[in-house]
PDB file of N, CA, C and O in Angstrom:
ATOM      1  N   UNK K 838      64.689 -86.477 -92.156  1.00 70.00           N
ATOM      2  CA  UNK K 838      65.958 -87.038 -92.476  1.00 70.00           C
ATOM      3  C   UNK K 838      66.305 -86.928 -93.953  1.00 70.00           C
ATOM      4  O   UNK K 838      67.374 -87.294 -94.442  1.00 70.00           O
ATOM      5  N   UNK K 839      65.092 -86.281 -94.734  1.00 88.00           N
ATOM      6  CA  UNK K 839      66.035 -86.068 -96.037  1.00 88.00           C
ATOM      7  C   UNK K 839      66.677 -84.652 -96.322  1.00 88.00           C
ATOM      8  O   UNK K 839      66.431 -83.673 -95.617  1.00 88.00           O
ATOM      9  N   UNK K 840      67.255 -84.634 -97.071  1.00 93.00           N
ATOM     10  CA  UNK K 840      68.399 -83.794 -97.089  1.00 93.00           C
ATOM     11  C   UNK K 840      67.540 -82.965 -97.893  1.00 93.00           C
ATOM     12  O   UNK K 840      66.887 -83.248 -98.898  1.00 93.00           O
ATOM     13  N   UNK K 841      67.739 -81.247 -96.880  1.00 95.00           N
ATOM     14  CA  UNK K 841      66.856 -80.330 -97.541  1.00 95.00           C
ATOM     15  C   UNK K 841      67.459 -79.270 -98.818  1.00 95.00           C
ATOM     16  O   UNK K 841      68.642 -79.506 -99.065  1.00 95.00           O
ATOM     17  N   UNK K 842      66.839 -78.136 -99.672  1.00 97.00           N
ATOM     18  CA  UNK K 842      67.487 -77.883-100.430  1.00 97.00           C
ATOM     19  C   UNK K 842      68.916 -77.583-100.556  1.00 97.00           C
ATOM     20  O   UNK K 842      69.659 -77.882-101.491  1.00 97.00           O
ATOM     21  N   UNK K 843      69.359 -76.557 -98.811  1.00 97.00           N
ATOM     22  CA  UNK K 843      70.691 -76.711 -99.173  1.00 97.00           C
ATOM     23  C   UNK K 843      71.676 -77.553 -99.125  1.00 97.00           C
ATOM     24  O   UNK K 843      72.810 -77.356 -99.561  1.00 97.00           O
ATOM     25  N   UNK K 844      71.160 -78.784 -98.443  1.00 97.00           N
ATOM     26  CA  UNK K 844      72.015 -79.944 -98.619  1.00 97.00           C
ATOM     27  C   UNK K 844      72.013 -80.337-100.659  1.00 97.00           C
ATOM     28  O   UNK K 844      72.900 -80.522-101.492  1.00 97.00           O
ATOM     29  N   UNK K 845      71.199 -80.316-100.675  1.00 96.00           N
ATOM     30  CA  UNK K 845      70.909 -80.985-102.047  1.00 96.00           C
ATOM     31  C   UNK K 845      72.276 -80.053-102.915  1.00 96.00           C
ATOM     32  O   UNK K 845      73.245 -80.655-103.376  1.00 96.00           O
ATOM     33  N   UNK K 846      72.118 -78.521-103.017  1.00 97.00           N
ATOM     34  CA  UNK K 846      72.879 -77.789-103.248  1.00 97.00           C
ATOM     35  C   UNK K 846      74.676 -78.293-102.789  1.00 97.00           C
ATOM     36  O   UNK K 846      75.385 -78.579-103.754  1.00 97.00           O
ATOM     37  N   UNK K 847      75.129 -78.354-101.802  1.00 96.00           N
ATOM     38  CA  UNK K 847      76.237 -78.986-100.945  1.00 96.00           C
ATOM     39  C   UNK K 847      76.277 -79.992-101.807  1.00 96.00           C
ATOM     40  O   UNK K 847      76.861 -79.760-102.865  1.00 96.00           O
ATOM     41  N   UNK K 848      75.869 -80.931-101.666  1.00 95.00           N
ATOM     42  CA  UNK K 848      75.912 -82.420-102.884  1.00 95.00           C
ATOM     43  C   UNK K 848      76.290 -82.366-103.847  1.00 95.00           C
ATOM     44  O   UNK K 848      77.254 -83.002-104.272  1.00 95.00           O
ATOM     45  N   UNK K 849      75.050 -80.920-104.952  1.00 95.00           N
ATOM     46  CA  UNK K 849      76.267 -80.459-106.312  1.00 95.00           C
ATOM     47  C   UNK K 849      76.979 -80.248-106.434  1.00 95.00           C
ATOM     48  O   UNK K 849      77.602 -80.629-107.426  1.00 95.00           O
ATOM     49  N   UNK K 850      77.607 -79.261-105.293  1.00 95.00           N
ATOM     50  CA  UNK K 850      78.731 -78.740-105.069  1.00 95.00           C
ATOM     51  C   UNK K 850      79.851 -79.668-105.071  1.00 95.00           C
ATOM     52  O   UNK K 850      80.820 -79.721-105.828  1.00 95.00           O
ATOM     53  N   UNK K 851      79.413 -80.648-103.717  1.00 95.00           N
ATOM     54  CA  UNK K 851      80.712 -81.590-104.120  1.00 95.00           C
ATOM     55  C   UNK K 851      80.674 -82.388-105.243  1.00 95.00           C
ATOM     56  O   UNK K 851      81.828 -82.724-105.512  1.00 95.00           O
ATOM     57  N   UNK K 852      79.723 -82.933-106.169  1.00 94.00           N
ATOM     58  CA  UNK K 852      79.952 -84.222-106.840  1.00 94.00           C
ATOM     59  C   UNK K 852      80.344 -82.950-108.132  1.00 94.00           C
ATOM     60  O   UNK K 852      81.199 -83.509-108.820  1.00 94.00           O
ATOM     61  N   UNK K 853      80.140 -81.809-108.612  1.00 93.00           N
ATOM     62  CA  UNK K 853      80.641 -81.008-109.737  1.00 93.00           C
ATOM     63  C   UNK K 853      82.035 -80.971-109.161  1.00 93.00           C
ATOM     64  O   UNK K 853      82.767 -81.677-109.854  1.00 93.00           O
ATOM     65  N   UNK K 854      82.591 -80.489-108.288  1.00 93.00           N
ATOM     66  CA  UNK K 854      83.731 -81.028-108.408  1.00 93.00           C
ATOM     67  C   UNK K 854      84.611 -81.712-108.508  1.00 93.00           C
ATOM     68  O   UNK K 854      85.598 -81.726-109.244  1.00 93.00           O
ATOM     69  N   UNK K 855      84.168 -82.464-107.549  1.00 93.00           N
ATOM     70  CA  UNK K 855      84.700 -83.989-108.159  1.00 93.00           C
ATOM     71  C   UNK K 855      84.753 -84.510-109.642  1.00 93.00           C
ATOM     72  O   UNK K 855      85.772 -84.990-110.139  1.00 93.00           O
ATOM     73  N   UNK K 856      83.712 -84.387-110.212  1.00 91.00           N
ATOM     74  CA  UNK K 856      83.684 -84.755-111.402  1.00 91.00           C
ATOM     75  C   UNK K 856      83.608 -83.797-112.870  1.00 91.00           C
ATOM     76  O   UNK K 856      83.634 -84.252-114.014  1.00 91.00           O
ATOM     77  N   UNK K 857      83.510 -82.412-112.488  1.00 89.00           N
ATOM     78  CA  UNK K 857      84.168 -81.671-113.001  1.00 89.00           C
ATOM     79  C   UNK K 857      82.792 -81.113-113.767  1.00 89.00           C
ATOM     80  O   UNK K 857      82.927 -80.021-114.319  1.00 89.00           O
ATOM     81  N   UNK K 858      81.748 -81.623-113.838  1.00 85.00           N
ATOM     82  CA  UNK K 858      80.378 -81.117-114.528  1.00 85.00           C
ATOM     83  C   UNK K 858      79.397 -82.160-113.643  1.00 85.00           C
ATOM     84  O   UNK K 858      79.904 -82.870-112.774  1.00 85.00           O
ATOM     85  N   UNK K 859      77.830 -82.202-113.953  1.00 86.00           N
ATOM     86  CA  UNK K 859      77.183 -82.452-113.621  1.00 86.00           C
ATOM     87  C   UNK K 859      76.198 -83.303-114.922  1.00 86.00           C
ATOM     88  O   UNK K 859      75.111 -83.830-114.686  1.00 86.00           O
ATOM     89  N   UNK K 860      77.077 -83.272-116.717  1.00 88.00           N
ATOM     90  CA  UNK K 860      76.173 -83.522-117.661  1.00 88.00           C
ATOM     91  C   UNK K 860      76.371 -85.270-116.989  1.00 88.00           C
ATOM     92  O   UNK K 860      77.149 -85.929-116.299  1.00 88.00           O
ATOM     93  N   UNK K 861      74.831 -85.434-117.897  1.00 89.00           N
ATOM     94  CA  UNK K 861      74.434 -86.674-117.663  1.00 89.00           C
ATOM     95  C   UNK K 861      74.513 -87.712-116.066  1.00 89.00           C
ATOM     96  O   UNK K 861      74.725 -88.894-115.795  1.00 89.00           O
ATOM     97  N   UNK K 862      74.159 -86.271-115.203  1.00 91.00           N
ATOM     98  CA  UNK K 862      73.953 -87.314-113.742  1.00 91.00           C
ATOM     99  C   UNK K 862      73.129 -86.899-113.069  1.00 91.00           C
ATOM    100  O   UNK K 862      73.280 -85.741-112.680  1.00 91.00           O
ATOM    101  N   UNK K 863      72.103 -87.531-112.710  1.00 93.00           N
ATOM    102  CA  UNK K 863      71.113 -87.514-111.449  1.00 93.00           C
ATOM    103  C   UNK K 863      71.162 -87.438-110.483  1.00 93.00           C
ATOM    104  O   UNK K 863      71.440 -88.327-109.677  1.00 93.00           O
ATOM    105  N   UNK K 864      70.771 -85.787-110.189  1.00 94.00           N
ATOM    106  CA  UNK K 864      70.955 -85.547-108.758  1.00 94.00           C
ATOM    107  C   UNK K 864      69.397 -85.654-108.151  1.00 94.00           C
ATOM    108  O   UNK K 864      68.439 -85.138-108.726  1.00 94.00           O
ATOM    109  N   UNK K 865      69.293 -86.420-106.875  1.00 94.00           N
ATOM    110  CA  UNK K 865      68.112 -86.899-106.968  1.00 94.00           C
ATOM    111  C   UNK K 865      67.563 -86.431-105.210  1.00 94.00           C
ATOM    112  O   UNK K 865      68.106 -86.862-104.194  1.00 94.00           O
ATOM    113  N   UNK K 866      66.605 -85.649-105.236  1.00 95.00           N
ATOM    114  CA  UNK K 866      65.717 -85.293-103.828  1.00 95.00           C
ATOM    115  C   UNK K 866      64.687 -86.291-103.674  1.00 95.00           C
ATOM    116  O   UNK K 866      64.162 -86.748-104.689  1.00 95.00           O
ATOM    117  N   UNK K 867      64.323 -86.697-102.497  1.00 93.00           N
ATOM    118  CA  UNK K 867      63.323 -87.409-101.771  1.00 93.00           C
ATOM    119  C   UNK K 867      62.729 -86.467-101.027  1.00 93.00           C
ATOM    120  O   UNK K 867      63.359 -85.526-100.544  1.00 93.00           O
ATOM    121  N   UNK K 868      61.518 -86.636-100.882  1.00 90.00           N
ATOM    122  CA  UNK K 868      60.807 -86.159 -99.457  1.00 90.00           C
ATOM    123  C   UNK K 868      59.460 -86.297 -99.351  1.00 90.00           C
ATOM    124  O   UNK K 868      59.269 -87.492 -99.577  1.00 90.00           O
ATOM    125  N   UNK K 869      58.227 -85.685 -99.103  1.00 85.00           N
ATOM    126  CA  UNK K 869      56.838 -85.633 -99.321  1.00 85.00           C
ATOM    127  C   UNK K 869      56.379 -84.323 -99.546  1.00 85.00           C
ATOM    128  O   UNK K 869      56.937 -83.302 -99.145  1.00 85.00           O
ATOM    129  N   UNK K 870      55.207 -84.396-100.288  1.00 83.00           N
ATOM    130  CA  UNK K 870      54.283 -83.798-100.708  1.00 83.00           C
ATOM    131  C   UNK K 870      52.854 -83.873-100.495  1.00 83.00           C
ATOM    132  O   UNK K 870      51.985 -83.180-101.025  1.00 83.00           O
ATOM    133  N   UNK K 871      52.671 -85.172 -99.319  1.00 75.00           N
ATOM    134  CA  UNK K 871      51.286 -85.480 -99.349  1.00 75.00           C
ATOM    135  C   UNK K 871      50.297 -84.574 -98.293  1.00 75.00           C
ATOM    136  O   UNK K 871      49.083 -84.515 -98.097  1.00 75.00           O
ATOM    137  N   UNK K 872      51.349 -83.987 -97.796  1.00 72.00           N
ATOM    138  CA  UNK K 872      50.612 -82.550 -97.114  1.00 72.00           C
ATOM    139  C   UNK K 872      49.922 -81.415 -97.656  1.00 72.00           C
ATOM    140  O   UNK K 872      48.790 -80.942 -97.556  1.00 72.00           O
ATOM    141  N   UNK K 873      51.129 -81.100 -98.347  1.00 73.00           N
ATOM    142  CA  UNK K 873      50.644 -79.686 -98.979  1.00 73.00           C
ATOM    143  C   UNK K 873      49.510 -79.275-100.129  1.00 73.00           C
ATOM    144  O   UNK K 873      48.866 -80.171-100.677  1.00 73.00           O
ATOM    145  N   UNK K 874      49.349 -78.207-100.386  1.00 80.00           N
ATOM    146  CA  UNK K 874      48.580 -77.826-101.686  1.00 80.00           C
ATOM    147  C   UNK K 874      49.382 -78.161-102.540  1.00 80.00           C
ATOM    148  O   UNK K 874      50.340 -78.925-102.421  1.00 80.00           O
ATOM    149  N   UNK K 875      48.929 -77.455-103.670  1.00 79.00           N
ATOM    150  CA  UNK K 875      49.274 -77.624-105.290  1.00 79.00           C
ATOM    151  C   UNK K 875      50.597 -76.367-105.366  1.00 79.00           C
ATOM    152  O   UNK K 875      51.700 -76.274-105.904  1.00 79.00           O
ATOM    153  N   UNK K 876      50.077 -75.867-104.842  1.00 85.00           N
ATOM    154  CA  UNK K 876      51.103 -74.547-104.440  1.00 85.00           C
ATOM    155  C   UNK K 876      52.238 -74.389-104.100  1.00 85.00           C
ATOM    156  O   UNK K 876      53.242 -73.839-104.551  1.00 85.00           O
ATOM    157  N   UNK K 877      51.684 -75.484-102.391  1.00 87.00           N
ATOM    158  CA  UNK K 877      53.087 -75.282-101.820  1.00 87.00           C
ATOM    159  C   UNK K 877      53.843 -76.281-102.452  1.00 87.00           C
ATOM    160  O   UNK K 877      55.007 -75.882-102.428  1.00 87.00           O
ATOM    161  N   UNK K 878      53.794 -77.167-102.902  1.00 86.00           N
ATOM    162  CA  UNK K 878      54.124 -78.348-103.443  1.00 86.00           C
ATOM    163  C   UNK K 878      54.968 -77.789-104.421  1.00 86.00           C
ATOM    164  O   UNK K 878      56.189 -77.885-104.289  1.00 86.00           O
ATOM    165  N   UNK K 879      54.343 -77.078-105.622  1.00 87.00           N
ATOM    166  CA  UNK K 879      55.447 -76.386-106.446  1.00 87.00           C
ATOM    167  C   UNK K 879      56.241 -75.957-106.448  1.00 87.00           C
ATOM    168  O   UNK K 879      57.105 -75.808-107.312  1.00 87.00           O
ATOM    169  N   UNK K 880      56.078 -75.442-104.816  1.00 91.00           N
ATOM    170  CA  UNK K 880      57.169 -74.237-104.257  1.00 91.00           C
ATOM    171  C   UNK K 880      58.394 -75.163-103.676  1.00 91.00           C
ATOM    172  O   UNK K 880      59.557 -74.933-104.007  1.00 91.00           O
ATOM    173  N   UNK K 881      58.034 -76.241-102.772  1.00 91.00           N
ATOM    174  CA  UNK K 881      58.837 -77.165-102.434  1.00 91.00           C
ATOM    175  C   UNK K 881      59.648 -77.992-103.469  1.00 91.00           C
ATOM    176  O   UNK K 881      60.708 -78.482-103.079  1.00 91.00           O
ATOM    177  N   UNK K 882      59.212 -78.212-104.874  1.00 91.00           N
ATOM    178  CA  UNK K 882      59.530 -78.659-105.907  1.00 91.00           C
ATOM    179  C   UNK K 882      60.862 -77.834-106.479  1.00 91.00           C
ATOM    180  O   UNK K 882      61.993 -78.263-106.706  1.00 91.00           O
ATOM    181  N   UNK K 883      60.359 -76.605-106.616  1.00 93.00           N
ATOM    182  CA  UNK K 883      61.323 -75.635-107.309  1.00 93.00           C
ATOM    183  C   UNK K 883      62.669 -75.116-106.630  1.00 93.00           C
ATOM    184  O   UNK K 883      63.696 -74.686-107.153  1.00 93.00           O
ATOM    185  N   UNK K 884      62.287 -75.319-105.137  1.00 95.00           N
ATOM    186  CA  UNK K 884      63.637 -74.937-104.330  1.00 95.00           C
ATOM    187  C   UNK K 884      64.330 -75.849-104.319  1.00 95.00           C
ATOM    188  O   UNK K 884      65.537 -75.635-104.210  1.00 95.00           O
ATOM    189  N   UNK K 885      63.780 -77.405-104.442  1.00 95.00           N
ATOM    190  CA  UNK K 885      65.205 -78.385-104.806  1.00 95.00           C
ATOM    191  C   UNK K 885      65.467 -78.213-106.467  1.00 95.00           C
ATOM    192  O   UNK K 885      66.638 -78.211-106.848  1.00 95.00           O
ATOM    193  N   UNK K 886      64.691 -78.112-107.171  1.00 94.00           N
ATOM    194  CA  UNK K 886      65.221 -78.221-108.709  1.00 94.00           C
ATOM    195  C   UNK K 886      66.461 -76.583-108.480  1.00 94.00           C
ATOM    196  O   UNK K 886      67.556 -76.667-109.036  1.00 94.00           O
ATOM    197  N   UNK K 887      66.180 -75.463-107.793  1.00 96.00           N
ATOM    198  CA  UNK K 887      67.344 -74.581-107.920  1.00 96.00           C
ATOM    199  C   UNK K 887      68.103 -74.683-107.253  1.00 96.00           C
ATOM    200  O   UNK K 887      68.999 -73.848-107.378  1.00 96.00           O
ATOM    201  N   UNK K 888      68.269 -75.753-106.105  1.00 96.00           N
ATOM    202  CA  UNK K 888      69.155 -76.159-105.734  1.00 96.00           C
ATOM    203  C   UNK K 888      70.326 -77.179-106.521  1.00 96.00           C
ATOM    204  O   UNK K 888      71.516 -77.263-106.215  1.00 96.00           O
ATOM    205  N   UNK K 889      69.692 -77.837-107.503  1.00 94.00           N
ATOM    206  CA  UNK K 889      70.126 -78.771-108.536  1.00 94.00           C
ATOM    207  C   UNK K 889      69.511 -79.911-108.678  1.00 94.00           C
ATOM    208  O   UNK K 889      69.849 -80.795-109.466  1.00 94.00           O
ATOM    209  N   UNK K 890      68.961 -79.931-108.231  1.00 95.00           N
ATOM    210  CA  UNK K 890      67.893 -81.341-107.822  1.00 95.00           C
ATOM    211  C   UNK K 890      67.610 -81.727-109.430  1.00 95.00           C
ATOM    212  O   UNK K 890      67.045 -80.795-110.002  1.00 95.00           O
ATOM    213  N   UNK K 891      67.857 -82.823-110.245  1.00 92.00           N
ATOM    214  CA  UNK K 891      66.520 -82.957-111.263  1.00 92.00           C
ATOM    215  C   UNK K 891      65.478 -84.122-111.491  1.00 92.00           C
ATOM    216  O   UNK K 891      64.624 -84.355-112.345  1.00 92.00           O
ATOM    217  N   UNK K 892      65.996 -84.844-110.171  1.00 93.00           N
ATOM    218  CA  UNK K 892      64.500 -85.784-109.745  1.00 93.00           C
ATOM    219  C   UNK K 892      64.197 -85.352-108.474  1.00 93.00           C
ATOM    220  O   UNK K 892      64.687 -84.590-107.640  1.00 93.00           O
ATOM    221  N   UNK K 893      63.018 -86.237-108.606  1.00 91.00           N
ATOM    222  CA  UNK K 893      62.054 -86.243-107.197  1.00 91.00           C
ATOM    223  C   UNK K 893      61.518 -87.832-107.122  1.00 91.00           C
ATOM    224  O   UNK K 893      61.183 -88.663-107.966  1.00 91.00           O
ATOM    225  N   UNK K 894      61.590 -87.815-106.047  1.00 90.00           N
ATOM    226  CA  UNK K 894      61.109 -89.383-105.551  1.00 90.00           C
ATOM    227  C   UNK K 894      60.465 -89.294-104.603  1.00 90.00           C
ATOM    228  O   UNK K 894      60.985 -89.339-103.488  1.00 90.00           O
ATOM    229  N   UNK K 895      59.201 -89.146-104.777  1.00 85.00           N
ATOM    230  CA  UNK K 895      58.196 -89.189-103.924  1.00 85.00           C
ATOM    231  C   UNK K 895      58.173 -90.379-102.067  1.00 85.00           C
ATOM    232  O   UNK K 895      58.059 -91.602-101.982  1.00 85.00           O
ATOM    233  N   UNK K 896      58.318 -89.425-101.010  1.00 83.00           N
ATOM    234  CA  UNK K 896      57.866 -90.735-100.008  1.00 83.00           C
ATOM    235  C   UNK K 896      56.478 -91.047 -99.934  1.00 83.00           C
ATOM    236  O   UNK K 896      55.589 -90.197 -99.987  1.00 83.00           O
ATOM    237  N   UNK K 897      56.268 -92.484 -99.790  1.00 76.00           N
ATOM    238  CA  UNK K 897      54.977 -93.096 -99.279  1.00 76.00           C
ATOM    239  C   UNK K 897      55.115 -93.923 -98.379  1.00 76.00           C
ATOM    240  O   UNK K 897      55.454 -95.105 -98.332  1.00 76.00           O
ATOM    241  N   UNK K 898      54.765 -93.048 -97.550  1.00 73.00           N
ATOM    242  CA  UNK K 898      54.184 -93.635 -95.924  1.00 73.00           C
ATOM    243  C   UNK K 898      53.553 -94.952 -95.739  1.00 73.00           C
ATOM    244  O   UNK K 898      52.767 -95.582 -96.446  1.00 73.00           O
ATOM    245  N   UNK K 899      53.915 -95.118 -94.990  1.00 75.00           N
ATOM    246  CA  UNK K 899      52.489 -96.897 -94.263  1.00 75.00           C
ATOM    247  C   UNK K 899      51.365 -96.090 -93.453  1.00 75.00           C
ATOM    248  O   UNK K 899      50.251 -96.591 -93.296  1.00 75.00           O
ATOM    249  N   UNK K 900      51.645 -95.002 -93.015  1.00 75.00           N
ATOM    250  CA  UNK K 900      50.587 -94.617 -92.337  1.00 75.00           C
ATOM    251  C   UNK K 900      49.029 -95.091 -93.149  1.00 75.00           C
ATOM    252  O   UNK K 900      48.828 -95.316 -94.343  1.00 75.00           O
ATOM    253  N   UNK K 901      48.145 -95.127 -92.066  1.00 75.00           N
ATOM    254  CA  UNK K 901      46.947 -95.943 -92.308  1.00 75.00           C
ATOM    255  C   UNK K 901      46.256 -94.010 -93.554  1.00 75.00           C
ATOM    256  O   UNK K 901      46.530 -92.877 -93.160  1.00 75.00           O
ATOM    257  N   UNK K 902      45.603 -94.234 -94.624  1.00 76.00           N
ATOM    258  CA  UNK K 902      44.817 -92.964 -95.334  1.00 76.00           C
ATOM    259  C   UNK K 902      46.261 -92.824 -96.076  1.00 76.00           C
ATOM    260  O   UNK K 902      45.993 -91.818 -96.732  1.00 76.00           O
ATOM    261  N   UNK K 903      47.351 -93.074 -96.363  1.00 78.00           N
ATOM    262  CA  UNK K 903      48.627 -92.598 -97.139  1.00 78.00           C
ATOM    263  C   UNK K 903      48.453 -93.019 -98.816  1.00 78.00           C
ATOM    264  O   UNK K 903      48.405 -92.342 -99.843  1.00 78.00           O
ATOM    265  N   UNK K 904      48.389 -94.462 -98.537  1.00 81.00           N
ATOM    266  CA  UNK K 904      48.377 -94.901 -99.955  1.00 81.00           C
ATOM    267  C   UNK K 904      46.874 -94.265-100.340  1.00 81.00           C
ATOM    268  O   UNK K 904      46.821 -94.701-101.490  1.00 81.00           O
ATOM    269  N   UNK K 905      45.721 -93.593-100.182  1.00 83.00           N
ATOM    270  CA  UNK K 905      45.004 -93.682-100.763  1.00 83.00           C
ATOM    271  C   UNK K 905      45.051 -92.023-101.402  1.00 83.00           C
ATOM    272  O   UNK K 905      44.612 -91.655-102.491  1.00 83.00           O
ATOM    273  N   UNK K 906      45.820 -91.073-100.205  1.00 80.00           N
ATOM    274  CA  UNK K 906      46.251 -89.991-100.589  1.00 80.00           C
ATOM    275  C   UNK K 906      47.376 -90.114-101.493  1.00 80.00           C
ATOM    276  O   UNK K 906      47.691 -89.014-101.946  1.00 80.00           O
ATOM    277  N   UNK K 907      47.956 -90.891-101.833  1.00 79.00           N
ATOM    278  CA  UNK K 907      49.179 -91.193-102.626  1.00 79.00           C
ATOM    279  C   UNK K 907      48.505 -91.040-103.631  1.00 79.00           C
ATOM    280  O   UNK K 907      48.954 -90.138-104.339  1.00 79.00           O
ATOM    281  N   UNK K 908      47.554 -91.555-104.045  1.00 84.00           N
ATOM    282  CA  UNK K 908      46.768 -91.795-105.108  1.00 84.00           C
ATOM    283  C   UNK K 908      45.853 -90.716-105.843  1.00 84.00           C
ATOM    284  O   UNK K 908      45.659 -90.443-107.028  1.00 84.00           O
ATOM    285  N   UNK K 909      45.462 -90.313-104.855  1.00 81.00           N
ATOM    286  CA  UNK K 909      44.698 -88.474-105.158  1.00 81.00           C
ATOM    287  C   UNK K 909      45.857 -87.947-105.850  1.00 81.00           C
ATOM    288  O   UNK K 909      45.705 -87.520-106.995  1.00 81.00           O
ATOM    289  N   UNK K 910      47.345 -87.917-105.130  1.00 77.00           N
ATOM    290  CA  UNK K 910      48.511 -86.960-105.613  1.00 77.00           C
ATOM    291  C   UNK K 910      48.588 -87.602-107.339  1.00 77.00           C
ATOM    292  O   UNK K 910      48.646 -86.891-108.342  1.00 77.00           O
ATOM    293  N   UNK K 911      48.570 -88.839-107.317  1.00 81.00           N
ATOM    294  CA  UNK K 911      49.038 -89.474-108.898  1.00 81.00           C
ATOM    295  C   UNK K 911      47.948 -88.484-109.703  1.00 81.00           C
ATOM    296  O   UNK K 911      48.239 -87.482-110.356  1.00 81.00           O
ATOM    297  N   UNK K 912      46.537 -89.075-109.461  1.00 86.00           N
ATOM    298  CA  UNK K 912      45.696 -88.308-110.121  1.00 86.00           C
ATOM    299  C   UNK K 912      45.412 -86.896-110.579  1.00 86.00           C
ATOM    300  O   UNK K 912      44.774 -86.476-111.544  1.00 86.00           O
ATOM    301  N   UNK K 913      46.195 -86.164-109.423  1.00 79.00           N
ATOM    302  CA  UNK K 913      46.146 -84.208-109.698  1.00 79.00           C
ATOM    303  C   UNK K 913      47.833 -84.652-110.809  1.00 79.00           C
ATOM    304  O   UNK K 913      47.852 -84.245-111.970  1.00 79.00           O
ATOM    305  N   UNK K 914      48.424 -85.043-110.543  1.00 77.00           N
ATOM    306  CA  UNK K 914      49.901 -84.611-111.806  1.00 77.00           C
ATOM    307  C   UNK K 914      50.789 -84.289-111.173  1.00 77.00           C
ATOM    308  O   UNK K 914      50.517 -83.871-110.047  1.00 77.00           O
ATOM    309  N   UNK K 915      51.973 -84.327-111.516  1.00 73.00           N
ATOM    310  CA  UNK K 915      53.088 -83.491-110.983  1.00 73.00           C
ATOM    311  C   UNK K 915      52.574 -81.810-110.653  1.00 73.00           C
ATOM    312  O   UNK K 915      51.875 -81.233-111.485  1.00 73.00           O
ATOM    313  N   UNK K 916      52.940 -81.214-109.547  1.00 70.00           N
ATOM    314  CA  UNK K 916      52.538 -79.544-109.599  1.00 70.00           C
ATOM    315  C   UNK K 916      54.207 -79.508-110.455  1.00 70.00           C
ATOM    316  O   UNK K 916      55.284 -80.104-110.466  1.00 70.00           O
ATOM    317  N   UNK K 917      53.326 -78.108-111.243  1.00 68.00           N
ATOM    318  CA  UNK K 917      54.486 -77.485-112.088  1.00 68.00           C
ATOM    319  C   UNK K 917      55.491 -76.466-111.016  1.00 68.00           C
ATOM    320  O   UNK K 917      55.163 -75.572-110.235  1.00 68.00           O
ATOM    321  N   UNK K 918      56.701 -76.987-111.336  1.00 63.00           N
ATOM    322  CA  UNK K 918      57.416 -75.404-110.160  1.00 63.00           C
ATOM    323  C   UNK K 918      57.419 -74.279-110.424  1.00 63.00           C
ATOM    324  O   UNK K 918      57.627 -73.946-111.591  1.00 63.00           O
ATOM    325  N   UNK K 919      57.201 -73.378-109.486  1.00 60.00           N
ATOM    326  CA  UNK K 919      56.455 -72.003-109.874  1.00 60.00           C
ATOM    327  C   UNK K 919      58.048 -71.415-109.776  1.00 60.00           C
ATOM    328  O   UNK K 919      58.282 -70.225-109.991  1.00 60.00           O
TER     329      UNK K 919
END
């Protein structure tokens, strides 16, 4: 249910028009990462940032092992987008 890169893209689209630029506003992606590698993660990273994305907001699950993998993810860093 979160809105994938080309939605994210669609979003710029409309709110740059609307507002005629995009300086000083947060366009902001959700989703997870607690699956993937370091890799794919980057890769998933970079297709919303070229979509326009320039946050990320990590989901964390209730699933039972989430928060502790949540925690592995804090510890490796943001992956850089490739």
């Amino acid at each position: 249910w979160w809105l994938s890169p080309e939605g994210i893209a669609e979003a710029v689209s409309i709110v740059s028009e609307q507002r005629g630029d995009l300086d000083n506003y947060a366009m902001v992606a959700t989703g997870s990462t607690l699956d993937d590698n370091a890799q794919s993660s980057a890769k998933k990273l970079a297709s919303y940032a070229a979509a326009g994305a320039n946050w990320w907001l990590e989901w964390v699950d209730e699933k039972p092992g989430t928060f502790d993998r949540t925690l592995e993810l804090i510890k490796r860093g943001a992956p850089a987008p490739s």
